[in-house]
Coordinates of C-alpha atoms in Angstrom, one line a residue:
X382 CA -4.1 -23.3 -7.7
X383 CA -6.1 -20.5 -8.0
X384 CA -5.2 -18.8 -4.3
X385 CA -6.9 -15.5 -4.8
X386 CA -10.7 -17.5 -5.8
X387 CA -10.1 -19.9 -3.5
X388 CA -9.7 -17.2 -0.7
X389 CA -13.0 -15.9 -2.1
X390 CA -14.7 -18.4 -1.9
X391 CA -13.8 -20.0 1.6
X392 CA -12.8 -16.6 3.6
X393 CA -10.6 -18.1 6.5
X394 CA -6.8 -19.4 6.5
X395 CA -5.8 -21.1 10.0
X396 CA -2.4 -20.5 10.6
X397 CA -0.4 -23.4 12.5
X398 CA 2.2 -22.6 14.9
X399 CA 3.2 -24.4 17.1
X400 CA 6.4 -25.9 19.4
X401 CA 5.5 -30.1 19.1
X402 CA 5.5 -30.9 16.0
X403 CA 2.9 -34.1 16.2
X404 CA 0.3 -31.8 17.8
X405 CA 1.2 -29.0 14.8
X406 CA 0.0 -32.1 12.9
X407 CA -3.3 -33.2 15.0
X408 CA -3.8 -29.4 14.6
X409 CA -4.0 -29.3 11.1
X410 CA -5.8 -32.7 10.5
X411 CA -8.3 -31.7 13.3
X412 CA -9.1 -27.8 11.0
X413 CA -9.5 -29.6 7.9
X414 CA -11.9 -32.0 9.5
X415 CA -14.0 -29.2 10.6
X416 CA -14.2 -27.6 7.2
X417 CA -11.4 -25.2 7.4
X418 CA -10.3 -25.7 3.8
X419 CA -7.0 -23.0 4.1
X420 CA -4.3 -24.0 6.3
X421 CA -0.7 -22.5 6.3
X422 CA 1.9 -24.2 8.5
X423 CA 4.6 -21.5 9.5
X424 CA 8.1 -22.5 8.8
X425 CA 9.1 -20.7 12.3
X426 CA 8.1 -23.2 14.0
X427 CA 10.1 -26.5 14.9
X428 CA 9.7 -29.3 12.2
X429 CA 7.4 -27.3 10.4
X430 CA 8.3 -28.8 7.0
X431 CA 7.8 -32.7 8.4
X432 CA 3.9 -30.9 9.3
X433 CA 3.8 -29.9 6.0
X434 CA 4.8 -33.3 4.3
X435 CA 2.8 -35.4 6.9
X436 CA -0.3 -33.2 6.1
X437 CA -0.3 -33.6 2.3
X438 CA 0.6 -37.1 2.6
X439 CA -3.0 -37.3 4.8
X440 CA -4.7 -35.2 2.8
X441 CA -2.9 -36.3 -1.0
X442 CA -2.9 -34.0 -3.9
X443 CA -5.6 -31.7 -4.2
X444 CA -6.6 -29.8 -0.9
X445 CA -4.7 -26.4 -0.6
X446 CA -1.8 -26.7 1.9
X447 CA 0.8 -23.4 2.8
X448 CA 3.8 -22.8 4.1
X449 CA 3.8 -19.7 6.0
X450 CA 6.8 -17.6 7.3
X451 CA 8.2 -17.7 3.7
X452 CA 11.0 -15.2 4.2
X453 CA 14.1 -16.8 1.5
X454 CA 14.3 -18.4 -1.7
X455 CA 15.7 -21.1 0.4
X456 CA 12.7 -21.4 2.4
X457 CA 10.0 -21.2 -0.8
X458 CA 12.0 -24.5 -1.8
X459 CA 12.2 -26.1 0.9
X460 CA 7.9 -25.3 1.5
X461 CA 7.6 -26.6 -2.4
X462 CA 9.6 -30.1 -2.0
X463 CA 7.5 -30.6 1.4
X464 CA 4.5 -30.2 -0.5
X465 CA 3.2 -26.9 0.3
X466 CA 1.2 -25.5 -2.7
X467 CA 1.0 -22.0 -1.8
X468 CA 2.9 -19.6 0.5
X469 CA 2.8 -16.7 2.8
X470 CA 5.5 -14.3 3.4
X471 CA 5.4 -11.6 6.1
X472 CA 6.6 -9.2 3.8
X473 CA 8.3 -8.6 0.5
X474 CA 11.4 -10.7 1.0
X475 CA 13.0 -13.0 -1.5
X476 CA 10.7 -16.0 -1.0
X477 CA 7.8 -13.9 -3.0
X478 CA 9.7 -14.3 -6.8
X479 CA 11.0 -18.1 -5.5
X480 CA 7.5 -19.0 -4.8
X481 CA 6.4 -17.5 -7.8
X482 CA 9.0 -19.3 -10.0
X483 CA 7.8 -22.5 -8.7
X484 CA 4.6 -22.0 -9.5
X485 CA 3.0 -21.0 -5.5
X486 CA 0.8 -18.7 -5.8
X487 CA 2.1 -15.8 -2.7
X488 CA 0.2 -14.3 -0.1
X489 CA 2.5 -11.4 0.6
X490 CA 2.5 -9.6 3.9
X491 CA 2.6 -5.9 3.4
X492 CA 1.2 -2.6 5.5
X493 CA 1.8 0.9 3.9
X494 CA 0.6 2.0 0.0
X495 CA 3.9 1.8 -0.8
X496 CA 4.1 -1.8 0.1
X497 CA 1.0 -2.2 -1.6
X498 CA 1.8 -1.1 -5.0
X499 CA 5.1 -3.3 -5.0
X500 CA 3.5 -6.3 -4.2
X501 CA 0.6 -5.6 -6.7
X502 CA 3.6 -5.1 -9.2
X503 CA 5.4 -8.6 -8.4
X504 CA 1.9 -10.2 -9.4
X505 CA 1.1 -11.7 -6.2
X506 CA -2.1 -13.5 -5.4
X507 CA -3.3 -11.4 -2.0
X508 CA -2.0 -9.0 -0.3
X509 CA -1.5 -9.9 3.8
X510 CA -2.2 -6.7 5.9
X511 CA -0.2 -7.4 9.2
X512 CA -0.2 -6.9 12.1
X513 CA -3.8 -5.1 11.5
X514 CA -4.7 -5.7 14.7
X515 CA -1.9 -3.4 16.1
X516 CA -2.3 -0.9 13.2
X517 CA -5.7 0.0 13.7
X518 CA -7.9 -2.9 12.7
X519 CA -10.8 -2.9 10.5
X520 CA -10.6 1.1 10.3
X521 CA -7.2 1.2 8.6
X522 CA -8.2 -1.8 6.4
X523 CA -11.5 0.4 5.2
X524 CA -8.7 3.5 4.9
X525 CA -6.6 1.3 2.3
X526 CA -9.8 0.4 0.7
X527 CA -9.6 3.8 -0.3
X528 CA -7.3 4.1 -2.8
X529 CA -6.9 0.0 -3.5
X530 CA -10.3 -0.6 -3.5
X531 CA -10.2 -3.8 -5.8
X532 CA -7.3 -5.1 -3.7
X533 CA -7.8 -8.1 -2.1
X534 CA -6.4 -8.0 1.4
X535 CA -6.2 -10.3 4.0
X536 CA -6.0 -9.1 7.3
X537 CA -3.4 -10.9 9.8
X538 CA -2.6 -10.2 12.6
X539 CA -4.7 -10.5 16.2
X540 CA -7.9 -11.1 14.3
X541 CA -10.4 -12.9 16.9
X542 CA -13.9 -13.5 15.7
X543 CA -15.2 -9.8 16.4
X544 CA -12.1 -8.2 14.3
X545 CA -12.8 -10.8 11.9
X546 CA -16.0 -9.9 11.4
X547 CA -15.7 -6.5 11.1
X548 CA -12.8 -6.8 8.7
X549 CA -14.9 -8.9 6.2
X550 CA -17.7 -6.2 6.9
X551 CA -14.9 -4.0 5.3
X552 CA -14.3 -6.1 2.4
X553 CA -11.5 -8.3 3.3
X554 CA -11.6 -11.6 0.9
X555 CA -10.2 -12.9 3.7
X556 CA -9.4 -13.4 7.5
X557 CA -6.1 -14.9 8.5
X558 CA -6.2 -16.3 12.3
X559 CA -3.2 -18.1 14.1
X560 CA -3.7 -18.3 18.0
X561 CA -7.5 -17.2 18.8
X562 CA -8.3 -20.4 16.7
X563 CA -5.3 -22.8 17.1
X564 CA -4.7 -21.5 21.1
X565 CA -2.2 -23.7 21.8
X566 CA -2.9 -27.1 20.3
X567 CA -0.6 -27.4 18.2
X568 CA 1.8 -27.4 21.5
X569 CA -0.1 -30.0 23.0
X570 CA -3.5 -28.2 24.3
X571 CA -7.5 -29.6 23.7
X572 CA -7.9 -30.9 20.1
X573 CA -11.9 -30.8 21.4
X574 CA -11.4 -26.9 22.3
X575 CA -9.7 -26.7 18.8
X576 CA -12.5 -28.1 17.3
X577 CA -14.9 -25.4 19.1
X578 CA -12.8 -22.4 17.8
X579 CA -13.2 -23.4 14.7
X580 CA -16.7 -23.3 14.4
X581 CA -17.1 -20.6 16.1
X582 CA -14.8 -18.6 13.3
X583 CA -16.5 -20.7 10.6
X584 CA -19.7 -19.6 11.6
X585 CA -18.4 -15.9 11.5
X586 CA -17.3 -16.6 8.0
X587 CA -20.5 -18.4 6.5
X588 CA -22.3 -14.9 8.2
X589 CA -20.2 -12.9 6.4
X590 CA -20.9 -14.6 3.1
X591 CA -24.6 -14.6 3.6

């Protein structure tokens, strides 16, 4: 897949974390339902690759499906065999050249210029700025705009709806949200309040886009 035009295009990755694994998987189902078309499921979380297999068993071949967390080769492996078709590291750890061997496209988790360049050197697909929310937000995304301004950054990280709007005012391709959209369904919570968050941040999204 093509993970760096496909973040173009739909702007949003949910990210799945969760302690019960069958509502991880109600969690998912219930995003991709409501149009969120970028899901990673975090391998830190308890039977995260049976999520992942479940999910593209549901969904079958072609909808985009990541393992997040990717931090060992081991772990890029595992994600592949699960059928996870891209992955998400939370920084520049082994799992970026497994991935990449395998053919996943990488979402790499990085936060300083230095970072930066060595990711944009590996050949990754995006570049995962985290935790922006804790580093200054949409101001120190604009600052790396600076001298990266072609880069396309993800911010991660504490993004609710008005950070993600901002940050796609400051040319992120992309937002990446774990619990101010999943809250804490995939441990059990509302699938109907779920469905209301995602919405919401779709609706920031499509007004971003606009």
């Amino acid at each position: 897949m093509d993970l760096t035009a496909t973040l173009a295009t739909h702007r949003l990755v949910a990210i799945v974390r969760g302690g019960d694994p069958d509502a991880a998987l109600r969690t998912v189902l219930a995003l991709a339902e409501e149009g969120v078309e970028l899901i990673e499921v975090s391998l830190a979380a308890p039977g995260a690759l049976s999520v992942i297999e479940r999910a593209r068993t549901a969904f079958g071949p072609d909808r985009p499906l990541g393992a997040g967390t990717v931090l060992t080769a081991e772990d890029a492996r595992a994600a592949h065999s699960a059928g996870a078709d891209f992955a998400v590291t939370p920084g520049l750890g082994d799992g970026v050249g497994a991935a990449q061997e395998l053919g996943m496209p990488v979402l790499a988790g990085v936060m300083t210029p230095t970072e930066i360049i060595a990711a944009r050197a590996l050949g990754v697909a995006a570049l995962k700025v985290f935790p922006v929310a804790e580093a200054g937000g949409a101001a120190y995304l604009k600052a790396l705009r600076g001298p990266f301004p072609d880069a396309p950054f993800v911010p991660v990280g504490g993004v609710d709806e008005d950070l993600a709007r901002a940050c796609l005012a400051a040319g992120a391709i992309a937002v990446g949200v774990g619990s101010p959209l999943v809250g804490d369904a995939a441990d059990g919570g509302s699938i109907t309040a779920l469905r209301e968050r995602a919405r919401a941040f779709r609706k920031v999204v499509e007004e971003a886009t606009r």
